[in-house]
PDB file of C-alpha atoms in Angstrom:
ATOM      1  CA  UNK A 162       0.000   0.000   0.000  1.00 29.00           C
ATOM      2  CA  UNK A 163       1.318   3.423  -0.879  1.00 27.00           C
ATOM      3  CA  UNK A 164       2.208   5.708   1.996  1.00 30.00           C
ATOM      4  CA  UNK A 165       2.317   9.468   2.115  1.00 29.00           C
ATOM      5  CA  UNK A 166       5.814  10.892   1.793  1.00 31.00           C
ATOM      6  CA  UNK A 167       7.278  12.569   4.861  1.00 33.00           C
ATOM      7  CA  UNK A 168       9.327  14.914   2.683  1.00 34.00           C
ATOM      8  CA  UNK A 169       8.356  18.523   3.233  1.00 35.00           C
ATOM      9  CA  UNK A 170       7.185  20.634   0.331  1.00 34.00           C
ATOM     10  CA  UNK A 171       6.883  24.358  -0.121  1.00 37.00           C
ATOM     11  CA  UNK A 172       3.989  26.209   1.458  1.00 40.00           C
ATOM     12  CA  UNK A 173       0.858  26.099  -0.657  1.00 41.00           C
ATOM     13  CA  UNK A 174      -1.441  28.991  -1.484  1.00 41.00           C
ATOM     14  CA  UNK A 175      -4.178  26.591  -2.561  1.00 50.00           C
ATOM     15  CA  UNK A 176      -6.801  24.586  -0.623  1.00 64.00           C
ATOM     16  CA  UNK A 177      -5.980  21.479   1.407  1.00 71.00           C
ATOM     17  CA  UNK A 178      -7.040  19.112  -1.368  1.00 74.00           C
ATOM     18  CA  UNK A 179      -4.642  20.834  -3.791  1.00 81.00           C
ATOM     19  CA  UNK A 180      -1.740  20.380  -1.369  1.00 85.00           C
ATOM     20  CA  UNK A 181      -2.648  16.742  -0.807  1.00 84.00           C
ATOM     21  CA  UNK A 182      -2.837  15.990  -4.532  1.00 88.00           C
ATOM     22  CA  UNK A 183       0.407  17.856  -5.155  1.00 92.00           C
ATOM     23  CA  UNK A 184       2.252  15.882  -2.479  1.00 91.00           C
ATOM     24  CA  UNK A 185       0.975  12.576  -3.844  1.00 92.00           C
ATOM     25  CA  UNK A 186       1.858  13.436  -7.445  1.00 94.00           C
ATOM     26  CA  UNK A 187       5.379  14.479  -6.446  1.00 93.00           C
ATOM     27  CA  UNK A 188       5.889  11.384  -4.284  1.00 92.00           C
ATOM     28  CA  UNK A 189       4.724   8.964  -6.979  1.00 93.00           C
ATOM     29  CA  UNK A 190       6.713  10.762  -9.680  1.00 94.00           C
ATOM     30  CA  UNK A 191       9.900  10.566  -7.609  1.00 93.00           C
ATOM     31  CA  UNK A 192       9.272   6.926  -6.667  1.00 91.00           C
ATOM     32  CA  UNK A 193       9.033   6.102 -10.377  1.00 92.00           C
ATOM     33  CA  UNK A 194      12.109   8.137 -11.292  1.00 92.00           C
ATOM     34  CA  UNK A 195      10.176  10.382 -13.689  1.00 93.00           C
ATOM     35  CA  UNK A 196      11.145  14.015 -14.155  1.00 94.00           C
ATOM     36  CA  UNK A 197       8.666  16.879 -14.341  1.00 94.00           C
ATOM     37  CA  UNK A 198       8.882  17.418 -18.086  1.00 94.00           C
ATOM     38  CA  UNK A 199       8.359  13.745 -18.919  1.00 94.00           C
ATOM     39  CA  UNK A 200       5.329  13.463 -16.643  1.00 95.00           C
ATOM     40  CA  UNK A 201       3.851  16.664 -18.054  1.00 95.00           C
ATOM     41  CA  UNK A 202       4.244  15.309 -21.581  1.00 95.00           C
ATOM     42  CA  UNK A 203       2.738  11.923 -20.670  1.00 94.00           C
ATOM     43  CA  UNK A 204      -0.258  13.536 -18.978  1.00 93.00           C
ATOM     44  CA  UNK A 205      -0.764  16.123 -21.715  1.00 94.00           C
ATOM     45  CA  UNK A 206      -0.422  19.179 -19.474  1.00 93.00           C
ATOM     46  CA  UNK A 207       2.052  22.059 -19.476  1.00 94.00           C
ATOM     47  CA  UNK A 208       5.240  21.938 -17.415  1.00 94.00           C
ATOM     48  CA  UNK A 209       4.401  25.179 -15.521  1.00 94.00           C
ATOM     49  CA  UNK A 210       0.962  23.782 -14.651  1.00 93.00           C
ATOM     50  CA  UNK A 211       2.467  20.545 -13.319  1.00 95.00           C
ATOM     51  CA  UNK A 212       4.995  22.498 -11.265  1.00 94.00           C
ATOM     52  CA  UNK A 213       2.229  24.619  -9.706  1.00 93.00           C
ATOM     53  CA  UNK A 214       0.128  21.518  -9.122  1.00 93.00           C
ATOM     54  CA  UNK A 215       2.932  19.741  -7.222  1.00 94.00           C
ATOM     55  CA  UNK A 216       3.337  22.814  -5.023  1.00 92.00           C
ATOM     56  CA  UNK A 217      -0.371  22.714  -4.212  1.00 89.00           C
ATOM     57  CA  UNK A 218      -1.042  26.115  -5.765  1.00 90.00           C
ATOM     58  CA  UNK A 219      -3.823  24.874  -8.070  1.00 86.00           C
ATOM     59  CA  UNK A 220      -6.618  22.325  -7.763  1.00 81.00           C
ATOM     60  CA  UNK A 221      -6.594  20.042 -10.819  1.00 83.00           C
ATOM     61  CA  UNK A 222      -9.695  19.359 -12.870  1.00 79.00           C
ATOM     62  CA  UNK A 223     -11.027  15.820 -12.726  1.00 75.00           C
ATOM     63  CA  UNK A 224      -9.737  15.224 -16.260  1.00 78.00           C
ATOM     64  CA  UNK A 225      -6.230  16.395 -15.291  1.00 87.00           C
ATOM     65  CA  UNK A 226      -6.363  14.217 -12.187  1.00 86.00           C
ATOM     66  CA  UNK A 227      -7.252  11.154 -14.271  1.00 81.00           C
ATOM     67  CA  UNK A 228      -4.566  11.954 -16.875  1.00 88.00           C
ATOM     68  CA  UNK A 229      -1.885  12.260 -14.185  1.00 93.00           C
ATOM     69  CA  UNK A 230      -3.044   9.056 -12.514  1.00 88.00           C
ATOM     70  CA  UNK A 231      -2.830   7.150 -15.794  1.00 88.00           C
ATOM     71  CA  UNK A 232       0.624   8.582 -16.521  1.00 93.00           C
ATOM     72  CA  UNK A 233       1.771   7.466 -13.057  1.00 93.00           C
ATOM     73  CA  UNK A 234       0.215   4.015 -13.373  1.00 89.00           C
ATOM     74  CA  UNK A 235      -2.340   4.526 -10.607  1.00 86.00           C
ATOM     75  CA  UNK A 236      -5.865   5.916 -10.198  1.00 78.00           C
ATOM     76  CA  UNK A 237      -7.422   9.242  -9.305  1.00 78.00           C
ATOM     77  CA  UNK A 238      -8.486   8.054  -5.852  1.00 74.00           C
ATOM     78  CA  UNK A 239      -4.860   7.319  -4.947  1.00 79.00           C
ATOM     79  CA  UNK A 240      -3.869  10.894  -5.764  1.00 84.00           C
ATOM     80  CA  UNK A 241      -6.554  12.131  -3.374  1.00 76.00           C
ATOM     81  CA  UNK A 242      -5.630   9.830  -0.489  1.00 73.00           C
ATOM     82  CA  UNK A 243      -3.902  10.810   2.696  1.00 64.00           C
ATOM     83  CA  UNK A 244      -2.138   8.536   5.157  1.00 45.00           C
ATOM     84  CA  UNK A 245      -4.750   8.969   7.879  1.00 43.00           C
ATOM     85  CA  UNK A 246      -7.508   7.697   5.585  1.00 48.00           C
ATOM     86  CA  UNK A 247      -5.526   4.513   4.915  1.00 51.00           C
ATOM     87  CA  UNK A 248      -4.807   3.545   8.538  1.00 49.00           C
ATOM     88  CA  UNK A 249      -8.328   2.408   9.445  1.00 56.00           C
ATOM     89  CA  UNK A 250     -10.688  -0.309   8.235  1.00 65.00           C
ATOM     90  CA  UNK A 251     -13.465   2.293   8.086  1.00 69.00           C
ATOM     91  CA  UNK A 252     -13.681   5.815   6.711  1.00 68.00           C
ATOM     92  CA  UNK A 253     -15.775   8.606   8.187  1.00 68.00           C
ATOM     93  CA  UNK A 254     -16.311  11.671   6.028  1.00 68.00           C
ATOM     94  CA  UNK A 255     -18.124  14.318   8.115  1.00 73.00           C
ATOM     95  CA  UNK A 256     -20.727  16.503   6.459  1.00 76.00           C
ATOM     96  CA  UNK A 257     -19.133  19.046   4.146  1.00 69.00           C
ATOM     97  CA  UNK A 258     -15.658  17.513   4.346  1.00 62.00           C
ATOM     98  CA  UNK A 259     -15.568  15.423   1.168  1.00 63.00           C
ATOM     99  CA  UNK A 260     -12.602  16.285  -1.034  1.00 61.00           C
ATOM    100  CA  UNK A 261     -13.708  18.767  -3.687  1.00 65.00           C
ATOM    101  CA  UNK A 262     -12.727  17.973  -7.268  1.00 64.00           C
ATOM    102  CA  UNK A 263     -13.092  20.631  -9.972  1.00 55.00           C
ATOM    103  CA  UNK A 264     -14.564  19.542 -13.294  1.00 51.00           C
ATOM    104  CA  UNK A 265     -13.057  20.974 -16.470  1.00 46.00           C
ATOM    105  CA  UNK A 266     -15.440  23.410 -18.147  1.00 44.00           C
ATOM    106  CA  UNK A 267     -17.344  23.999 -14.902  1.00 47.00           C
ATOM    107  CA  UNK A 268     -15.730  27.049 -13.365  1.00 47.00           C
ATOM    108  CA  UNK A 269     -18.814  27.781 -11.284  1.00 56.00           C
ATOM    109  CA  UNK A 270     -21.954  26.067 -10.146  1.00 62.00           C
ATOM    110  CA  UNK A 271     -20.722  22.482 -10.519  1.00 72.00           C
ATOM    111  CA  UNK A 272     -18.848  20.747  -7.703  1.00 78.00           C
ATOM    112  CA  UNK A 273     -17.933  17.133  -7.032  1.00 78.00           C
ATOM    113  CA  UNK A 274     -17.049  16.029  -3.500  1.00 79.00           C
ATOM    114  CA  UNK A 275     -15.286  12.671  -3.283  1.00 78.00           C
ATOM    115  CA  UNK A 276     -16.867  10.857  -0.319  1.00 82.00           C
ATOM    116  CA  UNK A 277     -14.380   7.991   0.060  1.00 77.00           C
ATOM    117  CA  UNK A 278     -10.864   7.042  -0.995  1.00 67.00           C
ATOM    118  CA  UNK A 279     -10.785   3.536  -2.442  1.00 60.00           C
ATOM    119  CA  UNK A 280      -8.097   1.302  -0.965  1.00 54.00           C
ATOM    120  CA  UNK A 281      -5.671  -1.067  -2.628  1.00 54.00           C
ATOM    121  CA  UNK A 282      -3.834  -0.998  -5.967  1.00 53.00           C
ATOM    122  CA  UNK A 283      -7.057  -1.397  -7.963  1.00 63.00           C
ATOM    123  CA  UNK A 284     -10.010   0.953  -7.680  1.00 67.00           C
ATOM    124  CA  UNK A 285     -13.410  -0.613  -7.132  1.00 83.00           C
ATOM    125  CA  UNK A 286     -15.680   2.399  -6.789  1.00 85.00           C
ATOM    126  CA  UNK A 287     -15.675   6.195  -6.485  1.00 85.00           C
ATOM    127  CA  UNK A 288     -18.614   7.873  -4.699  1.00 90.00           C
ATOM    128  CA  UNK A 289     -19.279  11.578  -5.253  1.00 89.00           C
ATOM    129  CA  UNK A 290     -21.762  14.121  -3.953  1.00 91.00           C
ATOM    130  CA  UNK A 291     -22.534  16.340  -6.941  1.00 90.00           C
ATOM    131  CA  UNK A 292     -23.972  19.835  -6.526  1.00 90.00           C
ATOM    132  CA  UNK A 293     -25.235  21.864  -9.492  1.00 88.00           C
ATOM    133  CA  UNK A 294     -26.252  25.463  -8.812  1.00 84.00           C
ATOM    134  CA  UNK A 295     -25.857  27.463 -12.029  1.00 77.00           C
ATOM    135  CA  UNK A 296     -28.636  27.105 -14.589  1.00 65.00           C
ATOM    136  CA  UNK A 297     -26.664  28.871 -17.330  1.00 57.00           C
ATOM    137  CA  UNK A 298     -23.677  26.563 -17.022  1.00 62.00           C
ATOM    138  CA  UNK A 299     -22.715  24.674 -20.178  1.00 68.00           C
ATOM    139  CA  UNK A 300     -21.958  21.122 -19.144  1.00 76.00           C
ATOM    140  CA  UNK A 301     -19.363  19.000 -20.934  1.00 75.00           C
ATOM    141  CA  UNK A 302     -19.887  15.332 -21.664  1.00 82.00           C
ATOM    142  CA  UNK A 303     -17.956  12.719 -19.729  1.00 84.00           C
ATOM    143  CA  UNK A 304     -16.917   9.138 -20.376  1.00 86.00           C
ATOM    144  CA  UNK A 305     -14.972   6.691 -18.229  1.00 84.00           C
ATOM    145  CA  UNK A 306     -14.617   2.950 -17.586  1.00 86.00           C
ATOM    146  CA  UNK A 307     -17.145   1.044 -15.522  1.00 91.00           C
ATOM    147  CA  UNK A 308     -20.787   1.615 -14.615  1.00 96.00           C
ATOM    148  CA  UNK A 309     -22.190   4.780 -13.036  1.00 96.00           C
ATOM    149  CA  UNK A 310     -25.139   5.006 -10.660  1.00 98.00           C
ATOM    150  CA  UNK A 311     -26.722   8.377  -9.856  1.00 98.00           C
ATOM    151  CA  UNK A 312     -29.459   9.115  -7.323  1.00 98.00           C
ATOM    152  CA  UNK A 313     -31.104  12.541  -7.119  1.00 98.00           C
ATOM    153  CA  UNK A 314     -31.431  14.010  -3.620  1.00 98.00           C
ATOM    154  CA  UNK A 315     -32.690  17.503  -4.410  1.00 97.00           C
ATOM    155  CA  UNK A 316     -33.840  19.523  -7.428  1.00 97.00           C
ATOM    156  CA  UNK A 317     -34.601  18.166 -10.875  1.00 97.00           C
ATOM    157  CA  UNK A 318     -32.796  17.921 -14.197  1.00 96.00           C
ATOM    158  CA  UNK A 319     -32.622  16.215 -17.540  1.00 96.00           C
ATOM    159  CA  UNK A 320     -29.610  13.918 -17.794  1.00 97.00           C
ATOM    160  CA  UNK A 321     -28.294  12.716 -21.135  1.00 96.00           C
ATOM    161  CA  UNK A 322     -26.700   9.371 -21.862  1.00 98.00           C
ATOM    162  CA  UNK A 323     -25.758   8.828 -25.471  1.00 96.00           C
ATOM    163  CA  UNK A 324     -28.750   9.876 -27.627  1.00 96.00           C
ATOM    164  CA  UNK A 325     -31.239   9.611 -24.736  1.00 97.00           C
ATOM    165  CA  UNK A 326     -32.287  12.275 -22.220  1.00 97.00           C
ATOM    166  CA  UNK A 327     -33.882  11.325 -18.884  1.00 98.00           C
ATOM    167  CA  UNK A 328     -35.996  13.425 -16.518  1.00 98.00           C
ATOM    168  CA  UNK A 329     -34.721  12.946 -12.965  1.00 98.00           C
ATOM    169  CA  UNK A 330     -36.447  14.177  -9.791  1.00 98.00           C
ATOM    170  CA  UNK A 331     -35.740  13.613  -6.076  1.00 98.00           C
ATOM    171  CA  UNK A 332     -35.702   9.893  -5.342  1.00 98.00           C
ATOM    172  CA  UNK A 333     -35.028   8.924  -8.975  1.00 98.00           C
ATOM    173  CA  UNK A 334     -32.008   6.801  -9.889  1.00 98.00           C
ATOM    174  CA  UNK A 335     -30.233   6.136 -13.175  1.00 98.00           C
ATOM    175  CA  UNK A 336     -27.630   3.452 -13.898  1.00 98.00           C
ATOM    176  CA  UNK A 337     -25.642   3.440 -17.133  1.00 98.00           C
ATOM    177  CA  UNK A 338     -22.433   2.450 -18.885  1.00 97.00           C
ATOM    178  CA  UNK A 339     -19.703   4.981 -18.204  1.00 93.00           C
ATOM    179  CA  UNK A 340     -17.994   4.584 -21.578  1.00 93.00           C
ATOM    180  CA  UNK A 341     -20.978   6.174 -23.362  1.00 96.00           C
ATOM    181  CA  UNK A 342     -20.817  10.019 -23.355  1.00 94.00           C
ATOM    182  CA  UNK A 343     -23.057  11.394 -20.606  1.00 95.00           C
ATOM    183  CA  UNK A 344     -23.709  14.378 -18.369  1.00 92.00           C
ATOM    184  CA  UNK A 345     -26.308  16.917 -17.209  1.00 92.00           C
ATOM    185  CA  UNK A 346     -28.431  18.200 -20.074  1.00 91.00           C
ATOM    186  CA  UNK A 347     -30.731  20.814 -18.531  1.00 91.00           C
ATOM    187  CA  UNK A 348     -31.241  21.925 -14.939  1.00 92.00           C
ATOM    188  CA  UNK A 349     -34.943  22.334 -14.175  1.00 94.00           C
ATOM    189  CA  UNK A 350     -35.078  23.068 -10.439  1.00 95.00           C
ATOM    190  CA  UNK A 351     -32.092  24.380  -8.490  1.00 93.00           C
ATOM    191  CA  UNK A 352     -30.079  23.469  -6.600  1.00 93.00           C
ATOM    192  CA  UNK A 353     -29.531  19.938  -7.856  1.00 94.00           C
ATOM    193  CA  UNK A 354     -27.808  17.541  -5.468  1.00 95.00           C
ATOM    194  CA  UNK A 355     -27.190  13.917  -6.342  1.00 97.00           C
ATOM    195  CA  UNK A 356     -25.037  10.960  -5.452  1.00 96.00           C
ATOM    196  CA  UNK A 357     -22.833   9.650  -8.251  1.00 95.00           C
ATOM    197  CA  UNK A 358     -21.131   6.288  -7.749  1.00 94.00           C
ATOM    198  CA  UNK A 359     -18.742   4.979 -10.396  1.00 91.00           C
ATOM    199  CA  UNK A 360     -18.293   1.218 -10.125  1.00 92.00           C
ATOM    200  CA  UNK A 361     -15.343  -0.529 -11.752  1.00 84.00           C
ATOM    201  CA  UNK A 362     -15.982  -4.196 -12.539  1.00 74.00           C
ATOM    202  CA  UNK A 363     -14.049  -6.478 -10.223  1.00 54.00           C
ATOM    203  CA  UNK A 364     -11.484  -3.787  -9.491  1.00 45.00           C
ATOM    204  CA  UNK A 365      -9.936  -4.468 -12.878  1.00 46.00           C
ATOM    205  CA  UNK A 366      -9.609  -0.844 -14.017  1.00 45.00           C
ATOM    206  CA  UNK A 367      -6.300   0.874 -13.323  1.00 45.00           C
TER     207      UNK A 367
END
């Protein structure tokens, strides 16, 4: 099991999650003997951005997080982990303390809070609390391995999956293949809050 590095890094101007991700990226990069420029090229991001990310000055988008994880041979959950979360057989995430992940193309009104850090070398699931608050936001489409389950807690929206669009209200659930483009289509009643759980078959996805 990977452990958090004890090596000190420079003081961060960003939020706690940014510092945590930056420390994990730097630790894994150094463990693998990869320099900054090579990792930046592999992940498809600029060298200055990677440098700022490792210092904890910026919070990466979910897409950047996934790209870095793939380049480092791990998963996004690992980059969000801290040592404390890995020392117990149970995880408690108090209200409002899930790690916030920024989605590319959603500068406002669209937040994902990761509610648990999956353990082990293979990810099995990733649970998020999603909050949508800006009706004018243009939402990108997403695709990823595995199956996704969403359950609406508050508000209402139309959610697209491939060519189909589904009306979802509080209490409604939708399960679908993650490798088909999907995402919010139209927000009908704000705010929208929903659980999103991505399930990876048998922990086979890296």
